[in-house]
Structure formats: C-alpha cells, structure tokens
XYZ file of C-alpha atoms in Angstrom:
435
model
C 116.170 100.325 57.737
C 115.655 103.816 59.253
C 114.996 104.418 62.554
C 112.278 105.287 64.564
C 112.550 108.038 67.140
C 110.398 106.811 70.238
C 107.853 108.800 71.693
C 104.633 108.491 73.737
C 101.265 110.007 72.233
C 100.541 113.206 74.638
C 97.921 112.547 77.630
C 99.234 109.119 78.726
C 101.307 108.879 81.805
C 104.218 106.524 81.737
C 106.479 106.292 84.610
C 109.767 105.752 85.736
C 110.428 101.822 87.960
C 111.056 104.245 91.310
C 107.679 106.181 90.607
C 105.601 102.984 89.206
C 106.676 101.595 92.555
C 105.173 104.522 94.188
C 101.872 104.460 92.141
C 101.781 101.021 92.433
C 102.196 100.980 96.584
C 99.034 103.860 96.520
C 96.878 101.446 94.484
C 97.498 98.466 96.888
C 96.628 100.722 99.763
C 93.419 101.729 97.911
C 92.688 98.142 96.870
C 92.982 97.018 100.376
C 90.467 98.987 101.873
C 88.131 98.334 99.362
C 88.482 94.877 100.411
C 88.703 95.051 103.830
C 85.016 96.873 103.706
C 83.786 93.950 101.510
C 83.475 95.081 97.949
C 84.190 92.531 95.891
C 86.754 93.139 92.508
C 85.276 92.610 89.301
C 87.373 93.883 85.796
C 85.252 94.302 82.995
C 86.977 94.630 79.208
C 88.761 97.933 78.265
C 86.829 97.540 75.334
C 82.818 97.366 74.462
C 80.274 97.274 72.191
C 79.115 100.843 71.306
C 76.016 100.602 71.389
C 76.470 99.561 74.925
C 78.756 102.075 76.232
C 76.686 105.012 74.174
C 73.222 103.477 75.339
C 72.399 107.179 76.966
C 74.229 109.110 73.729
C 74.695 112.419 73.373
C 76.842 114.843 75.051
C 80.090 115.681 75.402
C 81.249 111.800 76.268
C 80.070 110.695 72.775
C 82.428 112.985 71.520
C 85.670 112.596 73.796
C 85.075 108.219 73.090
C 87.766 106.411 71.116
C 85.830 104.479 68.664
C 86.193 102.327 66.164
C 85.357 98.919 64.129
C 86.798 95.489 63.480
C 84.775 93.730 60.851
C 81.311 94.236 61.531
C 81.866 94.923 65.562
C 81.376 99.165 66.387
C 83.101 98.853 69.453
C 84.762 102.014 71.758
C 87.521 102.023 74.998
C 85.805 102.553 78.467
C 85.442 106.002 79.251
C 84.719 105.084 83.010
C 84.051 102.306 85.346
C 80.304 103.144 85.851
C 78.678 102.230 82.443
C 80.615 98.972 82.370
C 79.066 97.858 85.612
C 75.535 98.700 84.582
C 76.063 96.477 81.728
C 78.188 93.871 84.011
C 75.184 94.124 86.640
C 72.531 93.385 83.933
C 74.408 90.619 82.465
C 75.023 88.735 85.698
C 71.750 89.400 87.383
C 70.750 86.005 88.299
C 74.375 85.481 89.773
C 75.182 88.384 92.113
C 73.585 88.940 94.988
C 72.227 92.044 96.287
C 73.241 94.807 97.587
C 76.455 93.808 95.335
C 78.992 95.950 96.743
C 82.171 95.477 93.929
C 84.867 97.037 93.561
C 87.012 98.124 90.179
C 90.405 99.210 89.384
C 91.200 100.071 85.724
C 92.142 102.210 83.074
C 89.651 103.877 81.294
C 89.994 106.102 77.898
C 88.944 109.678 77.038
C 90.178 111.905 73.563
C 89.623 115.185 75.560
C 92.595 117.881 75.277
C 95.444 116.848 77.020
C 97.170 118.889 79.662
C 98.494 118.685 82.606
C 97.071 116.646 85.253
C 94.495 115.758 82.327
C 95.553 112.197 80.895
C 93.587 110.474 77.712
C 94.763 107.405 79.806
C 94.281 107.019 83.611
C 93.518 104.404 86.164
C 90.146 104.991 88.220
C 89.604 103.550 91.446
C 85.525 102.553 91.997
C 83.822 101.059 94.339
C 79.806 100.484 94.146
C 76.696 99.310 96.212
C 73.947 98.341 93.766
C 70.642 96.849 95.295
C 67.953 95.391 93.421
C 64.697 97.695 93.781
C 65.871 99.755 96.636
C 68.759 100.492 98.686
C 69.071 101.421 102.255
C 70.561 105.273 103.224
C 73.058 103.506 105.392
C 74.988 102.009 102.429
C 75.994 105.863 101.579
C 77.295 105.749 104.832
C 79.823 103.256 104.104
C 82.007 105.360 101.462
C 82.961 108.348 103.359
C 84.152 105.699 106.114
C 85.906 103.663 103.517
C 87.846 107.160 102.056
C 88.686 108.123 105.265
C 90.190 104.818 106.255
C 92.570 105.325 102.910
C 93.385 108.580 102.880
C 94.555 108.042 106.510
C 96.595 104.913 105.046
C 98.241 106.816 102.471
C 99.304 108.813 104.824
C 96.888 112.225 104.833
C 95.508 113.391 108.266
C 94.099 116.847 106.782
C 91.251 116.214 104.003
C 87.475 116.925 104.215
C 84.908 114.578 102.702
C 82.318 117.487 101.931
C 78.490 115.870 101.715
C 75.892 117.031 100.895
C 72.304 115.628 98.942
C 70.846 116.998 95.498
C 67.324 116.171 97.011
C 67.700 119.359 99.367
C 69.134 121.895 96.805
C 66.728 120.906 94.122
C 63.526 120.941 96.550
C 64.851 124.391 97.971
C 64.817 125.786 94.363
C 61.448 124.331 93.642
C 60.247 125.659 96.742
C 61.891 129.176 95.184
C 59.999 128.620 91.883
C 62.701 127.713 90.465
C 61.548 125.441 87.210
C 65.112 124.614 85.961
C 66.754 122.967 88.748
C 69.596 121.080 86.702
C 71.062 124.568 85.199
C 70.926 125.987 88.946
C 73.009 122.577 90.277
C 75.778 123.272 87.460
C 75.761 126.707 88.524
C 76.266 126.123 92.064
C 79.007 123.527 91.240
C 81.123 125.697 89.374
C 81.049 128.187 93.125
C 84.650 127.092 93.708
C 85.856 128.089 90.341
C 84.095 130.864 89.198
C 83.067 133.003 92.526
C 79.224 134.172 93.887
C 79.052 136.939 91.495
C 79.448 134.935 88.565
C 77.409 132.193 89.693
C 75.076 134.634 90.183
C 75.335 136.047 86.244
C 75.007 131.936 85.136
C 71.569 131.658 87.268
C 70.632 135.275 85.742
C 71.533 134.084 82.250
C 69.362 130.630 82.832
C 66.055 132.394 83.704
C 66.689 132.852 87.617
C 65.937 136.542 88.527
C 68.774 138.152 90.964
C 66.831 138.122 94.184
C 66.282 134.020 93.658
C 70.203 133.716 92.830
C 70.598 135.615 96.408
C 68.295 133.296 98.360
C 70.334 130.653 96.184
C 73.866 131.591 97.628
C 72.695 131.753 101.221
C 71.832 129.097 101.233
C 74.150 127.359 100.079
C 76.560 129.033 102.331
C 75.118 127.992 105.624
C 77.470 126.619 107.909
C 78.116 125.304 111.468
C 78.700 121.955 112.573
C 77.017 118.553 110.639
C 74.465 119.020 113.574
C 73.923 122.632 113.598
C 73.376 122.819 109.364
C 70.766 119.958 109.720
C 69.183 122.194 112.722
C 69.329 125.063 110.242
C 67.869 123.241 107.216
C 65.058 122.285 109.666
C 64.189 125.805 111.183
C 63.625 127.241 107.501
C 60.312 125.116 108.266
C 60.565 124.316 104.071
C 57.152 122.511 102.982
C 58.069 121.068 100.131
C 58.612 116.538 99.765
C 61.776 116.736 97.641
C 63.249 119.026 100.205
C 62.136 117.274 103.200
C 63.131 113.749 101.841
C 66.492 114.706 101.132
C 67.034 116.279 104.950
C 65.595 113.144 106.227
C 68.260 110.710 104.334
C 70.980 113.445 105.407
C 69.769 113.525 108.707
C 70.396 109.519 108.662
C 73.785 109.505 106.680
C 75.368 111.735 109.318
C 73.852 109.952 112.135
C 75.355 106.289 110.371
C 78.214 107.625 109.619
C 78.922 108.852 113.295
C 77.895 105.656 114.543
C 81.417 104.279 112.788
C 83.038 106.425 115.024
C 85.587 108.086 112.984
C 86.847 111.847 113.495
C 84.116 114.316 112.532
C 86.728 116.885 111.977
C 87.284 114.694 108.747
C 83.994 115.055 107.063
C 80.817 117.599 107.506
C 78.015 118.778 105.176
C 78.830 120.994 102.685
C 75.570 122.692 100.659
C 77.626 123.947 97.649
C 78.472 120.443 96.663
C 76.253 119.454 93.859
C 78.340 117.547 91.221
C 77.491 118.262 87.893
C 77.051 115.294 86.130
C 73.048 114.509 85.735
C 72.463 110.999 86.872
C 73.358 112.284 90.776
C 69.838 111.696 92.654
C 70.580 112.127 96.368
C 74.150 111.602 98.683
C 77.216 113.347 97.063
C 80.202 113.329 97.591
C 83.615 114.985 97.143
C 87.073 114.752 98.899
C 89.652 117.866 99.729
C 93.265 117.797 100.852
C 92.974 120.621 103.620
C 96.432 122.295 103.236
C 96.172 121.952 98.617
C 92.869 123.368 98.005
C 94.358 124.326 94.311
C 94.343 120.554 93.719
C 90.281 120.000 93.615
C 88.478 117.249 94.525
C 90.414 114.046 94.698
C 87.898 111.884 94.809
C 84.160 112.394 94.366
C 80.526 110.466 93.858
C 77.585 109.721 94.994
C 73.996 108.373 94.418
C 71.726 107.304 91.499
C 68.314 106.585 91.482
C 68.762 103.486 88.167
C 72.296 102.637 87.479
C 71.024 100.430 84.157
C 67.683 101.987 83.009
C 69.190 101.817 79.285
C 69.692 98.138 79.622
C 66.775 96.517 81.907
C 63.361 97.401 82.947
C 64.370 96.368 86.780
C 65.066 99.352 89.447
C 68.982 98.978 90.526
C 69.981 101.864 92.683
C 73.040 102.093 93.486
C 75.948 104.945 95.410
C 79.565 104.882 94.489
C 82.711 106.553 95.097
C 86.109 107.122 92.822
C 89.399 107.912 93.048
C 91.219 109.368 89.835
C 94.252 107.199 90.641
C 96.543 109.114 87.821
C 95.413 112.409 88.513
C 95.733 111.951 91.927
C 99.479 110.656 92.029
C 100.452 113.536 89.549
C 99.094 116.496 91.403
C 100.312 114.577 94.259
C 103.878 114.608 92.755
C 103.990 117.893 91.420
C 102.682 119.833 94.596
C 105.700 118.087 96.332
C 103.392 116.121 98.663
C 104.623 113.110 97.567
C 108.382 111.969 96.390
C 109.628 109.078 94.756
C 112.376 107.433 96.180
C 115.301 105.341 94.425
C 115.167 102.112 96.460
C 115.150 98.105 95.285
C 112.115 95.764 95.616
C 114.712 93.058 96.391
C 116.697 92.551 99.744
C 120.078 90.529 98.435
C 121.946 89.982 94.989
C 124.256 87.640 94.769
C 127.638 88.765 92.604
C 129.031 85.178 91.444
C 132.795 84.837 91.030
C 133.755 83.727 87.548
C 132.970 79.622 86.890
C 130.348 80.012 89.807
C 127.311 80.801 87.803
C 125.570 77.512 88.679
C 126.119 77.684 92.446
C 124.879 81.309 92.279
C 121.794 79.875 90.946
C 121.248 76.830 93.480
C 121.822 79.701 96.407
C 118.817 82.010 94.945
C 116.809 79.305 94.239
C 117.154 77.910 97.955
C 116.883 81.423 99.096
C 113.102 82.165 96.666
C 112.005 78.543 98.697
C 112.516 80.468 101.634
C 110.554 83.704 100.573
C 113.773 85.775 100.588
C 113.781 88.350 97.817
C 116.849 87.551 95.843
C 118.072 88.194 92.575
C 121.575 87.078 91.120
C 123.763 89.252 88.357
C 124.705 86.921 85.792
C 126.323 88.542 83.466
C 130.732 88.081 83.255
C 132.425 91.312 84.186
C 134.710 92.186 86.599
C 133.798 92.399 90.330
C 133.751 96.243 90.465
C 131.272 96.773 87.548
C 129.294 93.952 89.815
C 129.156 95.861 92.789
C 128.678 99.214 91.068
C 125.705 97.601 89.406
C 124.210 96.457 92.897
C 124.924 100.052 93.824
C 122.513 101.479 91.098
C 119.903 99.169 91.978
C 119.869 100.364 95.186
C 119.837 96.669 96.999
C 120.400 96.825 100.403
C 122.575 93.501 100.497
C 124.999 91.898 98.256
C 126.584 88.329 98.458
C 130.233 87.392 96.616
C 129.904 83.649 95.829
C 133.413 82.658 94.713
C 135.373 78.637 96.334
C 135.553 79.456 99.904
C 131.887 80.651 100.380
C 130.550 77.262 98.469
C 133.006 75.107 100.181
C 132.221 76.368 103.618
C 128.873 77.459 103.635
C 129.426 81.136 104.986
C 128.601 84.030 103.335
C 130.280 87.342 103.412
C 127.078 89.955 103.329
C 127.986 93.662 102.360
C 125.633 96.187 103.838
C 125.793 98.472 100.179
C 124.896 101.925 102.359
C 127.936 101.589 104.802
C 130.071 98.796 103.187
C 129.953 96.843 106.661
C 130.578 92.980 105.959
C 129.889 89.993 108.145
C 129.452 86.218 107.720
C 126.645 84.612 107.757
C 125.692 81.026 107.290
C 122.140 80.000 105.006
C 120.145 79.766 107.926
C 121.400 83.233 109.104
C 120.623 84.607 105.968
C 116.781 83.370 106.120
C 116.036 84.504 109.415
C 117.238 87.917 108.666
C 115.446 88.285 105.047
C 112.604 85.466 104.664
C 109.315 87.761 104.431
C-alpha cells in the first residue's frame, strides 16, 4: 500500500488546539452579543440548490461558486450568509415574525485565488433585521451598538465604526448631473486604496468630467464631528429627494444611536464609505482598528431596500452587519495583536498508580458530577512519562491515585507551574475546581 503524504488544499485555514481555542473563545464572544441584543441563531445548509443561490446570476460570484451535481440535483456551497437567509426568510414566512432579527455563524465557500488573509474557506459572523414591507431607521441603529459592545469584549478600545448612507452620495451626484451613480460609488470606495488622483482618473474614465470628480472628492472629504458633517450636509441647501431622504435617516441613525449612550469617539460619519457591492440602498457600514489601518475593514454592512426580490413578490427590507471571523483572527495573529497561548481547557488529571485504573475512573466520574473539569491518563507507563505528559498539556493540577490516597480519602494535588503539593480531601477538591 503506498502512502499518502498529507496536505491541506491552499485557502483553508486549519489550526493548531492552542489557536482553535483562541478562535473559538472570539466566536463565543461574538455569539454572545448577538444574543444578548436579541437576534435569534438560525444555520441554514452549507449546501443549496443552484438555482437558488444563483437566482441574481452573473458576476464575478457565479464564477468564484463551487458547483456541482449529484444525480439530477445542480447544487453549489454557500458563498455567504445573506442569500441563504433570503431563501430561509421566504421559506418560513408564515412562521417568523417580523422585524426577524437572526443571527448566523458559518462557513461559507468561495474558489477565488488564495492568498494570504484570503481563505476559499472561512467562518462569517451575520446578524440581520428583516421586516416585512418596511423597516424602521432605528433598527440600523442597533448594529453599530452591537459591534461596539464586541469589539470592546474582545478586548479593542481603539476602532471606528465609519457610517455613512448611499442615499446622500448618490443624490449629491444626481444633483451634479451625474447619470452613472453606481460607477461613481465603486470609485469612491476604492479612495482608501487607490488615492484622490486616481479616483479621480476612474470617474474621468466612466464619463465624469474633472471639475465633477473635484466637487466629488470634497465632498466626500468633509469632516467635523457626527453633528457638525450633518450641519454641513444641510448648509449646501441640496434640493434634490434622494439627497434629502438619505440626510434625514442619517440625521435619525446618529441621533438613535446616541440615545444608547455609548462613546462617540467610537463611531462618526464617514462620506467616503460607500461599499461596493450593488444591493447597498441606504445605512453603511464599516469597522477600523485605529492603531492597524493596513488591516481594512473588519467588519462591514449595511442596508437593502428587498433582501428576496428573486424569490417573492413581498417587500422585505432588511440591514445587516458581518464579521469575517477567519480573516479577522489571521490578520489579527499576524499583526501580533493577538497571541495564542499554550494552556489546558481542563483544571486536574488524575495520574493512576499501576492496578488503580478503576478507582481513577470512579474519582473523575464523581469529580464531572460535580462540574469539575477532569480528565484521567490511562495509559501504563511509568510515573515520570505521566507527569511529563500532564506537563505538555499544560494542566494546572495533577492528582497521583495509588493505596493510601483510595484508602484514606486525601489527595496529594501538585500545582504543575511550581511543583507545590498539598492534601486535599473530595470535598476540598470541589470547592476549589467545581465551575
């Protein structure tokens, strides 16, 4: 039989027990205060019909999708939490109740090039409003409060939620004359990356004389305060309804969001956000770490007019907010922001003495009854390789079960960082570990 040599396809993450621990810590925190706001989870399958997933077609998704057929069923992987819910949303209509506010944590699949920071693989964290014919300006609200409140809990205190609405940019450039609004919004999204100048050339190239691609990037660049930009925005005395609607709902999305009372230094209104994607109507959104600008957004979203126009003639609007989970915890990691550390997710193990096996057992099993995190090394080897194996692990405590412990009921407990031992009887032992 010849052997194998193992290896993981490129673009999908796979981590080490001391990192997964790590990731995995993150996504409680994130779960958490999803639920502590109220969204609900739901988990929809990795995999779909095509025809459901590709309902809007074209583009550069249809060609990063993994696709493929079993039988008669064209079915593809998830490339994202969004599409999933439309259908999930449609399909459950006459159960939910609206505004559904759920919440989804997942993988989701995409063949683009792999590199780094860039998985084919990665977990996305979502969470959604969707109300049935219309939805209230104060539900956008609710997401920047609900970042904030994590990022703070994993343990950030400099990040900017930048905000801004696609209604104002795209009524200033009609206002301009500008016909083509959704080439100008790409261009202005790509300011970060690419400079003024050559967001100027990419307006210039889509039809937008130079002295509109000027007006463009002032205006974009005004700044102050959240109070003094929507003071601004207002003094330009712009006549046009797209415009104006779009000042009024940011006008009210500051004015909620203040109202939850957390620190303004934390979030303010940026006008060069615009998000690229097209389904964005009104609120975006998109999250900084202050002091790693090179890292991007971090987590980013906003709000759309019909979440599930491809798959019902009813109005759902909906906001929404995501974390790139993977991406995050890898940029993380590699700008040195975050470390792994070796450490045990247990408190005691209990090294048997040899023909004490069974008594081992009966002490972890009490010890689990009590909610103590336990776990027992059963294997026969001498006591050394025992304690050098606890050592490894990185347990905190270790317990040598041998005659005189089981016939007297005290325990000798080794602290593994200092090699301090005392004894302890069993109801010692569960007032010190029982979680």
């Amino acid at each position: 039989m010849s052997i194998v040599k193992p290896s993981t396809l490129p673009g999908f993450m796979e981590l080490l027990p001391k990192e997964q621990i790590l990731f995995n810590q993150m996504r409680d925190i994130i779960r958490k205060n999803f639920e502590r706001a109220g969204f609900l989870p739901i988990d929809t399958p990795v995999i779909e019909k095509s025809e459901v997933l590709l309902a809007k077609g074209g583009g550069e998704t249809e060609k990063q999708i993994y696709r493929f057929t079993k039988g008669d069923t064209d079915m593809s992987l998830r490339f994202d939490l969004t599409v999933p819910l439309a259908r999930y949303t449609v399909e459950h209509f006459s159960e939910l109740s609206f505004p559904f506010k759920r919440y989804a944590i997942g993988k989701v699949y995409r063949g683009e090039k792999a590199q780094k920071g860039r998985f084919r693989e990665f977990y996305q964290c979502d969470i959604d409003t969707i109300g049935n014919g219309e939805l209230s300006i104060a539900n956008d609200a609710e997401f920047p409060v609900v970042i904030y409140h994590t990022f703070k809990d994993l343990g950030f205190s400099d990040f900017t939620i930048h905000l801004n609405n696609r209604r104002i940019l795209k009524g200033f450039f009609a206002w301009l004359g500008v016909s083509d609004s959704q080439n100008a919004l790409r261009a202005v999204d790509k300011i970060e990356k690419i400079g003024p100048e050559n967001v100027l050339k990419e307006l210039e190239e889509s039809g937008i004389d130079r002295e509109k691609g000027k007006k463009i990037l002032e205006f974009i660049e005004i700044k102050g305060t959240n109070d003094e930009i929507i003071q601004a925005l207002k003094d330009l005395n712009i006549d046009e309804e797209t415009f104006n609607q779009g000042l009024d709902e940011m006008s009210e999305l500051i004015s909620c969001i203040k109202a939850y009372n957390i620190d303004e230094k934390n979030y303010r209104i940026d006008l060069k956000i615009a998000r690229g994607l097209d389904y964005y109507t009104g609120t975006v959104y998109e999250t900084t770490l202050d002091d790693y600008p090179k890292i991007g957004s971090v987590c980013s979203g906003g709000r759309y007019d019909n979440l599930a126009s491809y798959y019902t003639e009813k109005t759902l609007p909906g906001v929404g907010i995501s974390i790139g989970l993977s991406r995050l915890f890898y940029q993380l990691e590699q700008a040195k922001i975050i470390s792994a550390e070796d450490k045990s997710l247990i408190d005691i193990i209990i090294l048997p003495m040899d023909g004490f096996i069974h008594e081992g057992i009966k002490l972890l099993a009490k010890l689990r009854e009590k909610n103590v995190k336990v776990t027992i090394y059963s294997e026969d080897a001498k006591l050394g390789k025992k304690f050098k194996y606890a050592d490894q692990i990185k347990v905190p405590y270790a317990i040598v079960l041998g005659e005189n412990e089981v016939k007297n009921g005290l325990y000798s407990l080794r602290n593994m960082a200092t090699g301090e031992q005392e004894e302890v009887d069993f109801n010692k032992l569960v007032e010190k570990f029982s979680k």
